Amino acid sequence: MIKILIVACLIAIVVSLGSGLFHLVNDKGDSKRMVRALTVRIALAVALFILLFIAWSQGMISPHGPGR
């Protein structure tokens, strides 16, 4: 379940980044929509970091080395 939340958060970050790019190109950078999209992306990134930290501290995920 936690891995689905992590992937969903990553997808939402990419969608928000794409939305910011779309508004940058179409509105010539003079739009509040671009700033809002990038603010949402930053908030999602912070939420993802907190989610990863909580999941790691609760033992739901564990770090491992490459090839393991």
mmCIF file of C-alpha atoms in Angstrom, residues 23-53:
data_model
loop_
_atom_site.group_PDB
_atom_site.id
_atom_site.type_symbol
_atom_site.label_atom_id
_atom_site.label_comp_id
_atom_site.label_asym_id
_atom_site.label_seq_id
_atom_site.Cartn_x
_atom_site.Cartn_y
_atom_site.Cartn_z
ATOM 1 C CA HIS A 23 1.399 27.508 -18.296
ATOM 2 C CA LEU A 24 4.900 28.910 -18.811
ATOM 3 C CA VAL A 25 4.713 28.328 -22.558
ATOM 4 C CA ASN A 26 1.094 29.383 -23.099
ATOM 5 C CA ASP A 27 0.911 32.350 -20.724
ATOM 6 C CA LYS A 28 4.423 33.635 -21.504
ATOM 7 C CA GLY A 29 5.363 33.402 -17.827
ATOM 8 C CA ASP A 30 2.944 36.109 -16.687
ATOM 9 C CA SER A 31 0.464 33.826 -14.990
ATOM 10 C CA LYS A 32 -0.288 32.982 -11.392
ATOM 11 C CA ARG A 33 -1.245 29.497 -12.603
ATOM 12 C CA MET A 34 2.401 28.631 -13.269
ATOM 13 C CA VAL A 35 3.429 29.761 -9.803
ATOM 14 C CA ARG A 36 0.558 27.784 -8.272
ATOM 15 C CA ALA A 37 1.538 24.632 -10.203
ATOM 16 C CA LEU A 38 5.145 24.886 -9.063
ATOM 17 C CA THR A 39 4.055 25.570 -5.474
ATOM 18 C CA VAL A 40 1.956 22.408 -5.589
ATOM 19 C CA ARG A 41 4.976 20.505 -6.901
ATOM 20 C CA ILE A 42 7.138 21.695 -4.028
ATOM 21 C CA ALA A 43 4.433 20.813 -1.500
ATOM 22 C CA LEU A 44 4.122 17.339 -3.034
ATOM 23 C CA ALA A 45 7.884 16.845 -2.890
ATOM 24 C CA VAL A 46 7.936 17.793 0.790
ATOM 25 C CA ALA A 47 4.979 15.488 1.449
ATOM 26 C CA LEU A 48 6.781 12.662 -0.368
ATOM 27 C CA PHE A 49 9.888 13.191 1.753
ATOM 28 C CA ILE A 50 7.822 13.106 4.953
ATOM 29 C CA LEU A 51 5.949 10.012 3.727
ATOM 30 C CA LEU A 52 9.220 8.236 2.967
ATOM 31 C CA PHE A 53 10.656 9.148 6.359
#
